[in-house]
Amino acid sequence: MGRTLMAALAAALTLLAFSGNSYAQGKHKEDHTKGQVPFGPAEKMPLEQPGAKPGVPVMSAREFDAAKEIYFQRCAGCHGVLRKGATGKPLTPDITRENGYEHLKNFITYGSPAGMPNWGTSGELSEDKIDLMVRFIMQDVPTPPEFGLKEMKATWKVHVPVDKRPTRQMNNWDLGNLFSVTLRDSGEVALIDGGTYDIKQIVKTGYAVHISRISASGRYLFTTGRDAKINLIDLWMDPPTTVAEIDTGIEARSVETSKFKGWEDKYAISGTYWPPQFVIMDGATLEPLKIVGTRGMVVGTQEYHPEPRVAAIVASHYRPEFVVNVKETGKVLLVNYTDLKNLAITEIEAARFLHDGGFDSTGRYFMVAANASNKVAIVDTKEGKLAGLVETGPTPHPGRGANFVHPKFGPVWATSHLGDETVALIGTDPEKHPQYAWKLVQSLEGQGGGSLFIKTHPKSTNLYVDTPLNPDPELSQSVAVFDIRNMDKPYAVLPIAEWSGLKVGARRVVQGEFNKAGTEIWFSVWNAKNEPSALVVVDDKTLKLKKVITDKRLITPTGKFNLHNTQHDVY
């Protein structure tokens, strides 16, 4: 099916009206979930099943538990634990019941060009599971439990004390060109040599690792996943080993370490989606030291929000501070970690809903997407204030973004979008190019909506844009490549999924990541857990296939983090 027809179909399906479906009348199928849905991370979230209500689909206790698991794994990240929405639309019962069963079923099945995955037509959710999810999101929203210091300390483990760790690197690995690759559904990361393409080690972590972060010294690798587990991996050991771990909540998305001169590696910080809070820990042991809640008033309307989740966190290079982005309230918190007993926090009003971002090329300005507001906020980490707020396309989703020098506008930072095909270029040089600073200087037209990541490298002349959440397979299985030297030139399309040699599955192509030298870029070809996946390596100069990495251990590979580039904020 062509992209125009698919887009039209998906748009049309969103307009379907509810008309007397039997499920909305309280009828339901037999319990069809037995043996189908594995129970795992969501067991940490013991939600009670709401009582039955007239006109609301009936669910058995087992069906509710199975749907809870699927929602945690696939939906909560965008729609929120309390279903109030952020990157995704709100799914509160007043909305879902008005939309009705058929509308919800079709939207989950077919997705939309604005970034809603086509869970049904991609084969990732069966018809029975889609039925389960429709009935689940029509229920009242249960509230999960809190998670404080007592609960954290109950999960905290130091496997190798600091005084038992090596004083120098004991292995011969090339740590600078090592890739940490998320194996989403198996709860692992693969450590892969960027020179030989060998899988050096598979490390057990939490479920669905969102990011891997490297300490300022380059010694410690931190991972955090959807289930809020943090693994502290000592890369100097032979082989690298998890030396400490902790659960910082029920769901999380961010981890970072202190980088300011004199404070390198001293502290780590985790931001959680539930409960809405962040915790500062000892950087060598993960001992929890300070927990700060983020519930409060939103920017603009100043109304109370019960679930302001902590999204991206970065460490300032200019001050002893963590830059903490609070999604639902639209606030950026500059958290000074010099005195945890008398914690000083500067609150910067930006825009809702803050998600992800990265530094400009100088490392001074943090560029963060307020994706439901269709804006990018710029925070000056040297002066400690908001430098700008730029209108972009719908639902910007940059990952860490992409920095390069535009032939006309000078240094720019780029983001792609979940909501449409555009790529926004924002000027970032207030000294030499003040007329373009903190302005949308150019909007490029890419393949389509559903983009998650955009990538380039200081040594590259190419800008890569993925579209893994587009419902059109032509788009989700390929990437667009722009020539930085001539931004008006039509983009090239690389058939990454075809190059992988995989013949089955959704084969979504996601998240380009350069090697240390900037000579090649890696993409994940992401299939379901029970299907083969792959990593595809592209020669940056020729845009030709260089290597396909396949292995039965590469289960649902998604994010990839080259340790040198991550350590030095190279993107």
mmCIF file of N, CA, C and O in Angstrom, residues 481-517:
data_model
loop_
_atom_site.group_PDB
_atom_site.id
_atom_site.type_symbol
_atom_site.label_atom_id
_atom_site.label_comp_id
_atom_site.label_asym_id
_atom_site.label_seq_id
_atom_site.Cartn_x
_atom_site.Cartn_y
_atom_site.Cartn_z
ATOM 1 N N VAL A 481 18.409 10.703 3.747
ATOM 2 C CA VAL A 481 19.738 11.284 3.964
ATOM 3 C C VAL A 481 19.825 12.602 3.201
ATOM 4 O O VAL A 481 19.695 12.629 1.967
ATOM 5 N N PHE A 482 20.051 13.692 3.949
ATOM 6 C CA PHE A 482 20.226 15.010 3.346
ATOM 7 C C PHE A 482 21.709 15.334 3.223
ATOM 8 O O PHE A 482 22.513 14.957 4.084
ATOM 9 N N ASP A 483 22.064 16.068 2.164
ATOM 10 C CA ASP A 483 23.427 16.544 1.959
ATOM 11 C C ASP A 483 23.567 17.895 2.653
ATOM 12 O O ASP A 483 22.949 18.881 2.238
ATOM 13 N N ILE A 484 24.356 17.955 3.716
ATOM 14 C CA ILE A 484 24.526 19.176 4.495
ATOM 15 C C ILE A 484 25.103 20.310 3.651
ATOM 16 O O ILE A 484 24.811 21.490 3.882
ATOM 17 N N ARG A 485 25.899 19.972 2.648
ATOM 18 C CA ARG A 485 26.520 21.000 1.811
ATOM 19 C C ARG A 485 25.525 21.666 0.868
ATOM 20 O O ARG A 485 25.763 22.774 0.373
ATOM 21 N N ASN A 486 24.406 21.009 0.616
ATOM 22 C CA ASN A 486 23.384 21.549 -0.279
ATOM 23 C C ASN A 486 22.028 21.111 0.245
ATOM 24 O O ASN A 486 21.493 20.077 -0.152
ATOM 25 N N MET A 487 21.452 21.896 1.157
ATOM 26 C CA MET A 487 20.213 21.501 1.818
ATOM 27 C C MET A 487 19.003 21.562 0.897
ATOM 28 O O MET A 487 17.925 21.074 1.255
ATOM 29 N N ASP A 488 19.149 22.171 -0.282
ATOM 30 C CA ASP A 488 18.044 22.205 -1.233
ATOM 31 C C ASP A 488 18.019 20.982 -2.147
ATOM 32 O O ASP A 488 17.068 20.780 -2.901
ATOM 33 N N LYS A 489 19.044 20.181 -2.050
ATOM 34 C CA LYS A 489 19.136 18.971 -2.868
ATOM 35 C C LYS A 489 18.157 17.920 -2.333
ATOM 36 O O LYS A 489 18.008 17.763 -1.127
ATOM 37 N N PRO A 490 17.457 17.185 -3.207
ATOM 38 C CA PRO A 490 16.542 16.141 -2.729
ATOM 39 C C PRO A 490 17.283 15.108 -1.891
ATOM 40 O O PRO A 490 18.442 14.781 -2.148
ATOM 41 N N TYR A 491 16.604 14.604 -0.883
ATOM 42 C CA TYR A 491 17.222 13.607 -0.011
ATOM 43 C C TYR A 491 17.336 12.257 -0.720
ATOM 44 O O TYR A 491 16.545 11.939 -1.616
ATOM 45 N N ALA A 492 18.340 11.495 -0.302
ATOM 46 C CA ALA A 492 18.477 10.114 -0.763
ATOM 47 C C ALA A 492 17.752 9.196 0.208
ATOM 48 O O ALA A 492 17.576 9.530 1.383
ATOM 49 N N VAL A 493 17.315 8.039 -0.270
ATOM 50 C CA VAL A 493 16.633 7.057 0.577
ATOM 51 C C VAL A 493 17.471 5.783 0.618
ATOM 52 O O VAL A 493 17.836 5.235 -0.424
ATOM 53 N N LEU A 494 17.792 5.336 1.827
ATOM 54 C CA LEU A 494 18.567 4.111 2.004
ATOM 55 C C LEU A 494 17.639 2.993 2.467
ATOM 56 O O LEU A 494 17.000 3.101 3.530
ATOM 57 N N PRO A 495 17.555 1.882 1.726
ATOM 58 C CA PRO A 495 16.654 0.775 2.082
ATOM 59 C C PRO A 495 17.272 -0.138 3.139
ATOM 60 O O PRO A 495 17.624 -1.290 2.865
ATOM 61 N N ILE A 496 17.381 0.368 4.338
ATOM 62 C CA ILE A 496 18.118 -0.328 5.395
ATOM 63 C C ILE A 496 17.541 -1.718 5.670
ATOM 64 O O ILE A 496 18.282 -2.695 5.809
ATOM 65 N N ALA A 497 16.218 -1.831 5.779
ATOM 66 C CA ALA A 497 15.606 -3.132 6.070
ATOM 67 C C ALA A 497 15.905 -4.140 4.962
ATOM 68 O O ALA A 497 16.191 -5.308 5.225
ATOM 69 N N GLU A 498 15.862 -3.688 3.733
ATOM 70 C CA GLU A 498 16.195 -4.576 2.604
ATOM 71 C C GLU A 498 17.652 -5.014 2.678
ATOM 72 O O GLU A 498 17.977 -6.192 2.476
ATOM 73 N N TRP A 499 18.532 -4.083 3.021
ATOM 74 C CA TRP A 499 19.959 -4.423 3.133
ATOM 75 C C TRP A 499 20.213 -5.428 4.258
ATOM 76 O O TRP A 499 21.182 -6.182 4.210
ATOM 77 N N SER A 500 19.350 -5.442 5.257
ATOM 78 C CA SER A 500 19.571 -6.336 6.400
ATOM 79 C C SER A 500 19.473 -7.799 6.010
ATOM 80 O O SER A 500 20.007 -8.671 6.710
ATOM 81 N N GLY A 501 18.751 -8.080 4.934
ATOM 82 C CA GLY A 501 18.547 -9.465 4.515
ATOM 83 C C GLY A 501 17.412 -10.153 5.248
ATOM 84 O O GLY A 501 17.066 -11.298 4.915
ATOM 85 N N LEU A 502 16.811 -9.488 6.240
ATOM 86 C CA LEU A 502 15.677 -10.074 6.947
ATOM 87 C C LEU A 502 14.450 -10.072 6.043
ATOM 88 O O LEU A 502 14.181 -9.092 5.339
ATOM 89 N N LYS A 503 13.683 -11.145 6.095
ATOM 90 C CA LYS A 503 12.546 -11.283 5.193
ATOM 91 C C LYS A 503 11.200 -11.178 5.894
ATOM 92 O O LYS A 503 10.163 -11.065 5.219
ATOM 93 N N VAL A 504 11.182 -11.248 7.229
ATOM 94 C CA VAL A 504 9.915 -11.257 7.951
ATOM 95 C C VAL A 504 9.900 -10.146 8.983
ATOM 96 O O VAL A 504 10.933 -9.589 9.361
ATOM 97 N N GLY A 505 8.682 -9.832 9.447
ATOM 98 C CA GLY A 505 8.541 -8.875 10.533
ATOM 99 C C GLY A 505 8.342 -7.446 10.065
ATOM 100 O O GLY A 505 8.416 -7.127 8.880
ATOM 101 N N ALA A 506 8.078 -6.564 11.036
ATOM 102 C CA ALA A 506 7.867 -5.145 10.741
ATOM 103 C C ALA A 506 9.141 -4.476 10.238
ATOM 104 O O ALA A 506 9.093 -3.534 9.459
ATOM 105 N N ARG A 507 10.292 -4.942 10.716
ATOM 106 C CA ARG A 507 11.614 -4.454 10.276
ATOM 107 C C ARG A 507 11.719 -2.927 10.344
ATOM 108 O O ARG A 507 12.202 -2.277 9.423
ATOM 109 N N ARG A 508 11.288 -2.366 11.477
ATOM 110 C CA ARG A 508 11.390 -0.914 11.639
ATOM 111 C C ARG A 508 12.860 -0.507 11.769
ATOM 112 O O ARG A 508 13.613 -1.113 12.521
ATOM 113 N N VAL A 509 13.236 0.531 11.079
ATOM 114 C CA VAL A 509 14.622 1.018 11.094
ATOM 115 C C VAL A 509 14.696 2.233 12.016
ATOM 116 O O VAL A 509 13.992 3.223 11.814
ATOM 117 N N VAL A 510 15.569 2.140 13.030
ATOM 118 C CA VAL A 510 15.543 3.167 14.064
ATOM 119 C C VAL A 510 16.947 3.549 14.527
ATOM 120 O O VAL A 510 17.845 2.723 14.562
ATOM 121 N N GLN A 511 17.126 4.811 14.822
ATOM 122 C CA GLN A 511 18.236 5.413 15.562
ATOM 123 C C GLN A 511 19.621 5.165 14.975
ATOM 124 O O GLN A 511 20.321 4.239 15.337
ATOM 125 N N GLY A 512 19.999 6.044 14.078
ATOM 126 C CA GLY A 512 21.372 6.013 13.586
ATOM 127 C C GLY A 512 22.348 6.443 14.661
ATOM 128 O O GLY A 512 22.067 7.346 15.458
ATOM 129 N N GLU A 513 23.503 5.796 14.693
ATOM 130 C CA GLU A 513 24.565 6.153 15.654
ATOM 131 C C GLU A 513 25.912 5.994 14.980
ATOM 132 O O GLU A 513 26.219 4.932 14.415
ATOM 133 N N PHE A 514 26.724 7.046 15.006
ATOM 134 C CA PHE A 514 28.042 7.014 14.376
ATOM 135 C C PHE A 514 29.067 6.293 15.242
ATOM 136 O O PHE A 514 28.951 6.257 16.475
ATOM 137 N N ASN A 515 30.084 5.770 14.566
ATOM 138 C CA ASN A 515 31.243 5.265 15.296
ATOM 139 C C ASN A 515 32.095 6.448 15.754
ATOM 140 O O ASN A 515 31.816 7.611 15.429
ATOM 141 N N LYS A 516 33.137 6.175 16.521
ATOM 142 C CA LYS A 516 33.973 7.227 17.077
ATOM 143 C C LYS A 516 34.607 8.084 15.989
ATOM 144 O O LYS A 516 34.656 9.317 16.111
ATOM 145 N N ALA A 517 35.057 7.460 14.910
ATOM 146 C CA ALA A 517 35.755 8.189 13.844
ATOM 147 C C ALA A 517 34.813 8.987 12.959
ATOM 148 O O ALA A 517 35.263 9.840 12.195
#
